[in-house]
Tab-separated table of C-alpha atoms in Angstrom:
chain	number	residue	atom	x	y	z
A	18	UNK	CA	54.311	141.439	0.597
A	19	UNK	CA	56.825	139.251	-1.221
A	20	UNK	CA	56.103	138.460	-4.853
A	21	UNK	CA	57.170	135.055	-6.092
A	22	UNK	CA	58.920	134.690	-9.420
A	23	UNK	CA	56.550	134.883	-12.346
A	24	UNK	CA	57.453	135.805	-15.870
A	25	UNK	CA	55.310	138.528	-17.384
A	26	UNK	CA	56.272	137.502	-20.903
A	27	UNK	CA	57.134	134.495	-23.002
A	28	UNK	CA	60.809	135.029	-22.181
A	29	UNK	CA	62.715	132.024	-20.942
A	30	UNK	CA	66.376	131.955	-19.892
A	31	UNK	CA	68.647	130.740	-22.659
A	32	UNK	CA	71.617	129.501	-20.608
A	33	UNK	CA	73.090	126.108	-21.360
A	34	UNK	CA	72.201	123.033	-19.257
A	35	UNK	CA	75.488	123.309	-17.361
A	36	UNK	CA	74.681	126.754	-15.957
A	37	UNK	CA	75.097	126.942	-12.162
A	38	UNK	CA	72.550	129.298	-10.541
A	39	UNK	CA	73.610	131.953	-8.054
A	40	UNK	CA	72.640	129.895	-5.029
A	41	UNK	CA	69.715	131.814	-3.528
A	42	UNK	CA	66.951	129.680	-2.072
A	43	UNK	CA	63.492	130.499	-3.417
A	44	UNK	CA	64.458	133.962	-4.725
A	45	UNK	CA	61.678	136.421	-5.467
A	46	UNK	CA	61.520	139.009	-8.204
A	47	UNK	CA	60.795	141.728	-5.634
A	48	UNK	CA	63.935	143.428	-4.253
A	49	UNK	CA	64.301	142.819	-0.524
A	50	UNK	CA	65.958	145.368	1.768
A	51	UNK	CA	65.670	144.107	5.322
A	52	UNK	CA	68.176	142.360	7.549
A	53	UNK	CA	67.666	138.859	8.873
A	54	UNK	CA	66.774	138.460	12.505
A	55	UNK	CA	65.096	140.629	15.101
A	56	UNK	CA	66.204	143.289	17.532
A	57	UNK	CA	69.396	145.234	16.976
A	58	UNK	CA	70.436	143.591	13.736
A	59	UNK	CA	71.567	145.197	10.502
A	60	UNK	CA	73.194	144.143	7.239
A	61	UNK	CA	76.183	145.943	5.740
A	62	UNK	CA	76.469	146.074	1.948
A	63	UNK	CA	79.214	147.648	-0.139
A	64	UNK	CA	78.838	148.478	-3.836
A	65	UNK	CA	81.055	149.002	-6.880
A	66	UNK	CA	84.231	147.146	-5.907
A	67	UNK	CA	86.581	145.485	-5.753
A	68	UNK	CA	88.773	148.563	-5.537
A	69	UNK	CA	92.487	148.521	-4.648
A	70	UNK	CA	93.128	150.675	-1.626
A	71	UNK	CA	89.697	151.389	-0.172
A	72	UNK	CA	88.428	147.793	-0.359
A	73	UNK	CA	91.674	146.555	1.195
A	74	UNK	CA	91.334	148.950	4.130
A	75	UNK	CA	87.643	148.205	4.517
A	76	UNK	CA	88.410	144.485	4.727
A	77	UNK	CA	91.018	145.224	7.385
A	78	UNK	CA	88.409	147.076	9.457
A	79	UNK	CA	85.791	144.344	9.096
A	80	UNK	CA	88.318	141.652	10.001
A	81	UNK	CA	89.485	143.555	13.068
A	82	UNK	CA	85.907	143.597	14.368
A	83	UNK	CA	85.026	140.099	13.125
A	84	UNK	CA	82.137	141.434	11.032
A	85	UNK	CA	81.085	140.145	7.634
A	86	UNK	CA	79.221	142.024	4.917
A	87	UNK	CA	77.829	141.703	1.403
A	88	UNK	CA	80.061	142.943	-1.416
A	89	UNK	CA	78.240	143.894	-4.628
A	90	UNK	CA	80.965	143.459	-7.230
A	91	UNK	CA	81.307	144.737	-10.795
A	92	UNK	CA	82.929	142.645	-13.513
A	93	UNK	CA	85.103	145.377	-14.982
A	94	UNK	CA	86.631	145.950	-11.540
A	95	UNK	CA	87.281	142.262	-11.003
A	96	UNK	CA	89.267	142.091	-14.246
A	97	UNK	CA	91.146	145.331	-13.467
A	98	UNK	CA	94.574	145.185	-11.767
A	99	UNK	CA	94.354	143.453	-8.365
A	100	UNK	CA	90.614	142.948	-8.737
A	101	UNK	CA	90.727	139.154	-8.661
A	102	UNK	CA	93.184	139.211	-5.762
A	103	UNK	CA	90.858	141.365	-3.662
A	104	UNK	CA	87.825	139.281	-4.631
A	105	UNK	CA	89.595	136.165	-3.379
A	106	UNK	CA	90.245	137.877	-0.076
A	107	UNK	CA	86.591	138.943	0.204
A	108	UNK	CA	85.458	135.339	-0.138
A	109	UNK	CA	88.259	133.868	1.995
A	110	UNK	CA	87.277	136.139	4.889
A	111	UNK	CA	83.677	134.952	4.878
A	112	UNK	CA	81.897	137.782	3.110
A	113	UNK	CA	78.958	137.178	0.783
A	114	UNK	CA	78.920	138.138	-2.887
A	115	UNK	CA	76.321	140.059	-4.830
A	116	UNK	CA	76.257	140.367	-8.623
A	117	UNK	CA	76.312	144.084	-9.472
A	118	UNK	CA	76.584	143.540	-13.262
A	119	UNK	CA	79.586	143.739	-15.565
A	120	UNK	CA	79.772	147.541	-15.627
A	121	UNK	CA	78.129	150.717	-14.325
A	122	UNK	CA	75.543	150.791	-17.117
A	123	UNK	CA	71.932	151.558	-16.272
A	124	UNK	CA	69.954	148.371	-17.005
A	125	UNK	CA	66.506	149.815	-16.401
A	126	UNK	CA	65.467	149.801	-20.064
A	127	UNK	CA	67.223	146.594	-21.117
A	128	UNK	CA	65.364	143.589	-22.478
A	129	UNK	CA	65.243	140.397	-20.411
A	130	UNK	CA	67.634	138.737	-22.833
A	131	UNK	CA	70.135	141.595	-22.491
A	132	UNK	CA	69.894	141.471	-18.711
A	133	UNK	CA	70.385	137.713	-18.689
A	134	UNK	CA	73.479	137.957	-20.859
A	135	UNK	CA	75.060	140.539	-18.548
A	136	UNK	CA	74.231	138.797	-15.279
A	137	UNK	CA	75.507	135.465	-16.544
A	138	UNK	CA	78.663	137.134	-17.869
A	139	UNK	CA	79.361	138.655	-14.454
A	140	UNK	CA	78.733	135.346	-12.714
A	141	UNK	CA	81.272	133.797	-15.067
A	142	UNK	CA	83.783	136.576	-14.348
A	143	UNK	CA	83.393	136.124	-10.587
A	144	UNK	CA	83.745	132.369	-10.738
A	145	UNK	CA	86.675	132.436	-13.131
A	146	UNK	CA	88.538	134.926	-10.934
A	147	UNK	CA	87.981	132.686	-7.912
A	148	UNK	CA	88.730	129.467	-9.747
A	149	UNK	CA	85.426	128.053	-8.509
A	150	UNK	CA	82.737	127.297	-11.122
A	151	UNK	CA	80.116	126.789	-8.397
A	152	UNK	CA	80.854	129.849	-6.223
A	153	UNK	CA	77.624	131.104	-4.656
A	154	UNK	CA	76.561	134.615	-5.593
A	155	UNK	CA	73.141	134.693	-3.937
A	156	UNK	CA	72.241	138.370	-4.428
A	157	UNK	CA	71.893	140.808	-7.310
A	158	UNK	CA	71.666	144.575	-7.022
A	159	UNK	CA	70.775	146.695	-10.037
A	160	UNK	CA	73.241	149.495	-10.847
A	161	UNK	CA	71.810	152.847	-9.707
A	162	UNK	CA	68.796	151.008	-8.301
A	163	UNK	CA	67.317	151.025	-11.814
A	164	UNK	CA	65.494	147.708	-11.913
A	165	UNK	CA	63.465	147.312	-15.096
A	166	UNK	CA	63.398	143.563	-15.824
A	167	UNK	CA	66.491	142.831	-13.755
A	168	UNK	CA	64.690	141.524	-10.660
A	169	UNK	CA	62.742	138.947	-12.631
A	170	UNK	CA	65.805	137.777	-14.520
A	171	UNK	CA	68.050	137.679	-11.448
A	172	UNK	CA	65.560	135.538	-9.540
A	173	UNK	CA	65.278	133.146	-12.472
A	174	UNK	CA	69.078	132.816	-12.429
A	175	UNK	CA	69.128	132.004	-8.715
A	176	UNK	CA	69.927	135.416	-7.246
A	177	UNK	CA	67.755	137.374	-4.813
A	178	UNK	CA	67.318	141.009	-5.906
A	179	UNK	CA	68.738	143.190	-3.140
A	180	UNK	CA	67.162	146.584	-2.633
A	181	UNK	CA	69.156	149.702	-1.855
A	182	UNK	CA	68.048	149.892	1.766
A	183	UNK	CA	69.433	152.852	3.725
A	184	UNK	CA	71.981	154.708	1.616
A	185	UNK	CA	74.645	157.049	3.039
A	186	UNK	CA	74.738	159.286	-0.072
A	187	UNK	CA	78.467	158.743	-0.620
A	188	UNK	CA	78.464	159.603	-4.306
A	189	UNK	CA	79.221	162.641	-6.419
A	190	UNK	CA	76.877	165.575	-5.964
A	191	UNK	CA	76.487	165.126	-2.205
A	192	UNK	CA	78.472	166.266	0.807
A	193	UNK	CA	81.286	163.693	0.924
A	194	UNK	CA	83.060	164.987	4.002
A	195	UNK	CA	84.106	162.441	6.609
A	196	UNK	CA	81.855	164.087	9.207
A	197	UNK	CA	78.747	163.932	7.012
A	198	UNK	CA	79.304	160.365	5.830
A	199	UNK	CA	79.926	159.273	9.407
A	200	UNK	CA	76.640	160.847	10.495
A	201	UNK	CA	74.862	159.294	7.517
A	202	UNK	CA	76.206	155.836	8.302
A	203	UNK	CA	75.158	156.127	11.945
A	204	UNK	CA	71.644	156.933	10.766
A	205	UNK	CA	71.621	154.150	8.149
A	206	UNK	CA	72.491	151.396	10.618
A	207	UNK	CA	69.321	150.878	12.589
A	208	UNK	CA	67.338	147.806	13.648
A	209	UNK	CA	66.367	145.620	10.704
A	210	UNK	CA	68.077	147.797	8.105
A	211	UNK	CA	70.228	147.055	5.097
A	212	UNK	CA	72.854	149.805	4.909
A	213	UNK	CA	74.512	150.671	1.602
A	214	UNK	CA	77.921	152.296	1.281
A	215	UNK	CA	80.485	152.248	-1.527
A	216	UNK	CA	83.976	150.814	-1.658
A	217	UNK	CA	84.497	151.456	-5.377
A	218	UNK	CA	83.453	153.671	-8.252
A	219	UNK	CA	85.422	156.715	-7.118
A	220	UNK	CA	87.308	158.085	-4.131
A	221	UNK	CA	85.836	156.224	-1.152
A	222	UNK	CA	88.389	157.209	1.463
A	223	UNK	CA	85.877	159.070	3.639
A	224	UNK	CA	83.414	156.180	3.424
A	225	UNK	CA	86.103	153.871	4.782
A	226	UNK	CA	86.872	156.336	7.578
A	227	UNK	CA	83.163	156.492	8.416
A	228	UNK	CA	83.006	152.691	8.688
A	229	UNK	CA	86.088	152.706	10.924
A	230	UNK	CA	84.314	155.094	13.312
A	231	UNK	CA	80.746	153.811	13.245
A	232	UNK	CA	81.253	150.046	13.225
A	233	UNK	CA	82.777	149.806	16.726
A	234	UNK	CA	80.145	152.237	18.000
A	235	UNK	CA	77.332	150.029	16.773
A	236	UNK	CA	78.964	146.879	18.107
A	237	UNK	CA	79.284	148.563	21.498
A	238	UNK	CA	75.561	149.345	21.339
A	239	UNK	CA	74.862	145.630	20.954
A	240	UNK	CA	74.289	145.369	17.208
A	241	UNK	CA	74.771	142.102	15.358
A	242	UNK	CA	75.552	142.241	11.646
A	243	UNK	CA	73.630	139.725	9.584
A	244	UNK	CA	72.846	139.019	5.955
A	245	UNK	CA	69.936	140.645	4.144
A	246	UNK	CA	66.807	138.559	3.861
A	247	UNK	CA	66.800	136.005	1.068
A	248	UNK	CA	69.881	134.486	-0.480
A	249	UNK	CA	71.611	131.489	1.072
A	250	UNK	CA	70.021	129.508	3.915
A	251	UNK	CA	70.954	130.236	7.520
A	252	UNK	CA	72.675	126.853	7.771
A	253	UNK	CA	75.268	128.064	5.236
A	254	UNK	CA	76.113	131.234	7.117
A	255	UNK	CA	76.915	132.282	10.679
A	256	UNK	CA	76.124	135.840	11.864
A	257	UNK	CA	78.792	138.004	13.483
A	258	UNK	CA	80.032	138.758	16.059
């Protein structure tokens, strides 16, 4: 069941009248984690970039197979060396953006006003880096999947909260070998799923190698890679391949 946006408090967004929302159509406060379409469809999402090196190679792989994905980007990485350059490439090659906040901070206990300030700041960082004050950023994903008030605020700001979906466990404390991450990604990409891997926030070399192996396998099996549910309308986006 999808919950429409309703404020559970007297909080109202405080942005100025010139604020440009993220671009999602009828966003809900409930995080969604299913791919658009039916049959062998899945959505690829990558968190914690842009990251020089791994994000570059990941974009090469996606371009070679004519597949687009959702990149959940962090403000501090956009303003880091080469961050804006990589972000421009992400957008130029047809990928969709997701607001992943300005930093890696856990927002689960933040007030609505604090969440709003951060999400708007990251929108501004994204748009400034791209030189486009109206750039669509139709999704938001909470750092660490710690939602608190973030879903409500994101929807009010025009971004669909994007659930974690099927994770491949490519973060510290897990088995990060290429073999394991490849197996995990194979399992994560299944009909109707949103798959989550990381291109930033640490050494993601084996994640990139896993994508290089699994993506052509899934395409050969007949998969189509779509957007997650919610966000921009279908008329504004064409699935691949």
